[in-house]
Structure formats: structure tokens, C-alpha cells
Amino acid sequence: MKVSNVLPNVGSVLSVRGSVVDVRFDGRLPPIHSVLRTGDDKQIVIEVQTQRDAHHVRGIALTPTQGLARGMAVEDTGGPLQAPVGKTILSRMFDVFGNAIDREGALSDVEWRSVHRSPPPLARRSTKSEIFETGIKVIDVLMPLERGGKAGLFGGAGVGKTVLLTEMIHNMIGHHDGVSIFCGIGERCREGEELYRDMKAAGVLPNMVMVFGQMNEPPGSRFRVGHAALTMAEYFRDDEHRDVLLLVDNIFRFIQAGMEVSGLMGQMPSRLGYQPTMGTELAGLEERIANTDTGAITSIQAVYVPADDFTDPAAVHTFAHLSASIVLSRKRASEGLFPAIDPLQSSSRMATPGIVGERHYALAQEVRQTLAQYAELKDIIAMLGLEQLSPVDRQVVARARRLERFLTQPFFTTEQFTNLKGKLVSLKDALDGCERILSDEFKDTPESAFYMIGKIDEAKKTAAPEQPAKKVDGKPAAAAKPDSIPEATAVAHES
């Protein structure tokens, strides 16, 4: 990481205020973003943020500054913060400095590259809009993701956010010959450790890289960990020509870290205390996620919305970069409808006839309309019962309940917990299933047959085989006793 010089450029610490360190250099002044090292064994790392005059720079410490004192020698490494790239970084876990933190030994045969890289020029970007198939029915049908695009994942704790991310990693590696990179910005150490263990158990670690800037680390470290992960992703896209799935958790923590750095540097805060450069900093990170002529980086980012206020500057600036938003619902999770994605609140810019095609667009609109009508009828069903609805409304309810259950799916990464074999469903099969449900082909099939299946044909297999009808006085039993079939089976579910 250190660039060798004939004579090292050495300065001295002038002042230390928390993470802000002023350094004096009598010789060459280090450029912006240069990395300086000081302290015992040169363990304290400082990134230059501003040049105050001909001899003084001000930087932010990327490590704790305990033990740092005025007058200590500071060495200019001669270059910016760097991240390791190469085939050997797969299946490893790193911190912002590129140090392996998984206790699996030292790295070998890697190249170090600057984390400060420019977005790909327009001439290299792909202008074709392509769908990124995830193999998850509800996402592919209602909120298709863009290859080389950015999707926001909105959800609280315990609604299946990590499980959904893990499943996407599994499908990406197993069926797209791609690489997955998980970037934890401001992650709790518990979350990182659990995720590492889950990935290892699910068998997806060999084609995955994990980069963490933990919650207890200084803001400078959390602010740069996203750039380090993107540098690794760009290597696999540009050098290995592979598609990359970049998972960021949580993009709001990146903005928050930038706000802390800005405040420490003494910049005048903008609206609601955010840094005045928030738009530029977020764009500098997001614009590097792109689809080029050699490959694509597709990003799924967890987004925290402060106080559920979607007009918050952090949410507004993030939304401008997203091509799809996936909203997880605690209510659906409590009903056992996994993945617990709310189909009415989630949306995608790709869901247009020109991109997904006329048939897909029309089907998705009809599915949304059916589910929206069912949501409006739920109050009436709860108060008066299903039998008070008109025959047309009853058909809508029957279709919607079958659609809700058909859009559930068993995941490969939860097989060990549910004992249900994971299913990967192609977009063609998912659309075919929705179309056949909407055409009332399965109106006599029980709702439970659609729960946690893959293709629609599995509903016939899981439905209980019909018993041969007994005859009463030479007529079928059903004809002899028409009242024996309960009419409002769904009412019990609703109440």
C-alpha cells in the first residue's frame, strides 16, 4: 500500500481535535485524499481533506486517535487509500484498509488500486435497458430490476431483508455466473458475524466478497468503505468481464458518515443538518454503479428512511438514483407470506411496455389491480363476511388470495429452517402462473395448494387428490347434498 520514495515526506502533528488532525509539512505538501500514517508502528491512518496553506493540511483519521500527540512524526505514504483486487479476494472478509478480518490467513497475489475512481464515461456505458432476473416471482413480475441498475430495499428488523439479500446472492452465483459483493456501512458487528456464518452455511461464500465498516469505527472509515467495495466490484466487471451483484447495507449510514465528516471539518451544515456536499458525495458513489460494454454492476441497497419521512433530504437524494424500490411489509411477514414484499407499495421504472413487453406489462397491471381491489374489500369481509359480497367481488377475492399465495416462494437459503426445497422460477413461468390464475383456470383448486410452490403446475400436485364421489340413490353425493360444501371458507382466514 505504501509507495516507496527515495526520501520519505515527513511532517509533524500540529493539533488533534477528535478525528480531525492538522499536520505541518516543511517540504512537499501532500495532495487531497493522500493517506498519512503516524503513531506507534504507524497504525494511525489519516486522509487529507483540505490544504490550509503552503505548509499545513487538515485530515480525518480513519482509525481511533488514542495516543496521538502534538509533535509526533507523520509520514506521507505518497498515494490515496487503496483496496486489494484479484481472484484471491473471493470468499474473504475485509475492512476499509483491505485487511482480511476473517482469520483465514494473509492475502496473496493481489493488486492494490485507489478507492477514488471516476465513473465509466458515457461512451462505455450500455444504453440498452435489460431486465436482471432474480428467480424470485414477485420481484420479476411486479418490480423487475435493471441489469446495471440500483434497487432500494426498504424494511425494518425481522421482516426478511437479509434473507432476501442472501437468496439473491445464491441465485446470482448459481445461475448467472456472477460475483457478489456485500458492503456493510455502519453495520453492527453482530449482523456482520451472523451474515458471514449464514453465507458460509448456504454455500455461497466461494463467489463472494464481504467488506465491513462497522458502526463503532470512526466516521472517516465508514465514509470510505463503500468506495473500497466499489473498487473491488469494478475489477470483476472491467478486468474479469463478469456481472457483479453489489449489496449495500445501509446507504443512509454512508450519508450519515459524510455528515459527521463534514461537521468535524467545520463546514456550514445545510438543510436538517446534512452536509452541503451530500448530493455530490452520493452521486460520486452511485454513478460508479453502471452497466458497461464489459459487464454490469447491479446494486441492491438497503435504505433507512428517517422517521418514515420520504421528504427527508437523504431519502430524496437516494431516490433520484434508484431504478426500483422494494418495500417489505411487517403485516405480510406476520401472515407468513414470504418474501414479505408489499406489491402495492413497491415499484420499478423498468415496468413499462417498451422494456418488459406488452404482455408482461398488462399482466403486472392486472395483478396489481386485483390485489388493490382485494385490499379495499378486506374491511367489508371483516365486518359482514364474504357472503355479503357480489359474485363479481367474490371472484376478485378468490383470484387475489390465490395470487398472494402463488407469489410466495421457498428459498434455497432457508431450506435448513423450513425443510422446503428452494425454488428458482423463471420469468416466463411466473407470468404464465399469474395469467392462468387471473383466467380462473384454478378456481376449483384450494388456496393452500398455491402456498410456497415454484411453477403453477405444482399447485395441482400439492392439491389433495379428489376422492371418487359416492353415489346416493344413483346420484353423486354432491348433487344429493348441495349445502354440504362450506360456502365461505375464506372468511375464517380473514377473521
PDB file of N, CA, C and O in Angstrom, residues 252 272 274 303-315:
ATOM      1  N   PHE A 252     -27.960   4.879   3.906  1.00  0.00           N
ATOM      2  CA  PHE A 252     -28.170   6.049   4.758  1.00  0.00           C
ATOM      3  C   PHE A 252     -26.980   6.253   5.693  1.00  0.00           C
ATOM      4  O   PHE A 252     -26.638   7.385   6.028  1.00  0.00           O
ATOM      5  N   LEU A 272     -31.601  20.554   7.546  1.00  0.00           N
ATOM      6  CA  LEU A 272     -31.734  19.489   8.557  1.00  0.00           C
ATOM      7  C   LEU A 272     -30.396  18.958   9.053  1.00  0.00           C
ATOM      8  O   LEU A 272     -30.295  17.821   9.501  1.00  0.00           O
ATOM      9  N   TYR A 274     -27.706  18.270   7.311  1.00  0.00           N
ATOM     10  CA  TYR A 274     -26.919  17.476   6.361  1.00  0.00           C
ATOM     11  C   TYR A 274     -25.783  18.314   5.803  1.00  0.00           C
ATOM     12  O   TYR A 274     -25.852  19.544   5.776  1.00  0.00           O
ATOM     13  N   VAL A 303     -32.189   0.903   2.414  1.00  0.00           N
ATOM     14  CA  VAL A 303     -32.344   2.344   2.622  1.00  0.00           C
ATOM     15  C   VAL A 303     -33.160   2.575   3.888  1.00  0.00           C
ATOM     16  O   VAL A 303     -34.301   2.129   3.990  1.00  0.00           O
ATOM     17  N   TYR A 304     -32.571   3.283   4.824  1.00  0.00           N
ATOM     18  CA  TYR A 304     -33.301   3.681   6.028  1.00  0.00           C
ATOM     19  C   TYR A 304     -33.900   5.062   5.792  1.00  0.00           C
ATOM     20  O   TYR A 304     -33.210   5.970   5.333  1.00  0.00           O
ATOM     21  N   VAL A 305     -35.188   5.204   6.069  1.00  0.00           N
ATOM     22  CA  VAL A 305     -35.867   6.495   5.893  1.00  0.00           C
ATOM     23  C   VAL A 305     -36.092   7.103   7.270  1.00  0.00           C
ATOM     24  O   VAL A 305     -36.860   6.567   8.061  1.00  0.00           O
ATOM     25  N   PRO A 306     -35.409   8.201   7.609  1.00  0.00           N
ATOM     26  CA  PRO A 306     -35.529   8.787   8.951  1.00  0.00           C
ATOM     27  C   PRO A 306     -36.974   9.181   9.278  1.00  0.00           C
ATOM     28  O   PRO A 306     -37.611   9.910   8.526  1.00  0.00           O
ATOM     29  N   ALA A 307     -37.474   8.647  10.384  1.00  0.00           N
ATOM     30  CA  ALA A 307     -38.825   8.961  10.880  1.00  0.00           C
ATOM     31  C   ALA A 307     -39.904   8.720   9.825  1.00  0.00           C
ATOM     32  O   ALA A 307     -40.946   9.373   9.833  1.00  0.00           O
ATOM     33  N   ASP A 308     -39.656   7.781   8.888  1.00  0.00           N
ATOM     34  CA  ASP A 308     -40.604   7.473   7.807  1.00  0.00           C
ATOM     35  C   ASP A 308     -40.983   8.703   6.986  1.00  0.00           C
ATOM     36  O   ASP A 308     -42.072   8.772   6.412  1.00  0.00           O
ATOM     37  N   ASP A 309     -40.081   9.677   6.936  1.00  0.00           N
ATOM     38  CA  ASP A 309     -40.337  10.908   6.199  1.00  0.00           C
ATOM     39  C   ASP A 309     -39.644  10.833   4.842  1.00  0.00           C
ATOM     40  O   ASP A 309     -38.425  11.022   4.746  1.00  0.00           O
ATOM     41  N   PHE A 310     -40.423  10.577   3.807  1.00  0.00           N
ATOM     42  CA  PHE A 310     -39.837  10.406   2.477  1.00  0.00           C
ATOM     43  C   PHE A 310     -39.438  11.735   1.839  1.00  0.00           C
ATOM     44  O   PHE A 310     -38.890  11.742   0.745  1.00  0.00           O
ATOM     45  N   THR A 311     -39.726  12.852   2.529  1.00  0.00           N
ATOM     46  CA  THR A 311     -39.246  14.148   2.028  1.00  0.00           C
ATOM     47  C   THR A 311     -37.913  14.524   2.666  1.00  0.00           C
ATOM     48  O   THR A 311     -37.384  15.606   2.391  1.00  0.00           O
ATOM     49  N   ASP A 312     -37.364  13.646   3.515  1.00  0.00           N
ATOM     50  CA  ASP A 312     -36.063  13.900   4.120  1.00  0.00           C
ATOM     51  C   ASP A 312     -35.009  13.988   3.007  1.00  0.00           C
ATOM     52  O   ASP A 312     -35.041  13.201   2.053  1.00  0.00           O
ATOM     53  N   PRO A 313     -34.081  14.975   3.093  1.00  0.00           N
ATOM     54  CA  PRO A 313     -33.080  15.140   2.022  1.00  0.00           C
ATOM     55  C   PRO A 313     -32.314  13.855   1.697  1.00  0.00           C
ATOM     56  O   PRO A 313     -32.017  13.595   0.523  1.00  0.00           O
ATOM     57  N   ALA A 314     -32.003  13.031   2.711  1.00  0.00           N
ATOM     58  CA  ALA A 314     -31.263  11.794   2.452  1.00  0.00           C
ATOM     59  C   ALA A 314     -32.080  10.855   1.569  1.00  0.00           C
ATOM     60  O   ALA A 314     -31.564  10.256   0.617  1.00  0.00           O
ATOM     61  N   ALA A 315     -33.388  10.727   1.863  1.00  0.00           N
ATOM     62  CA  ALA A 315     -34.257   9.855   1.068  1.00  0.00           C
ATOM     63  C   ALA A 315     -34.454  10.415  -0.335  1.00  0.00           C
ATOM     64  O   ALA A 315     -34.394   9.681  -1.329  1.00  0.00           O
TER      65      ALA A 315
END
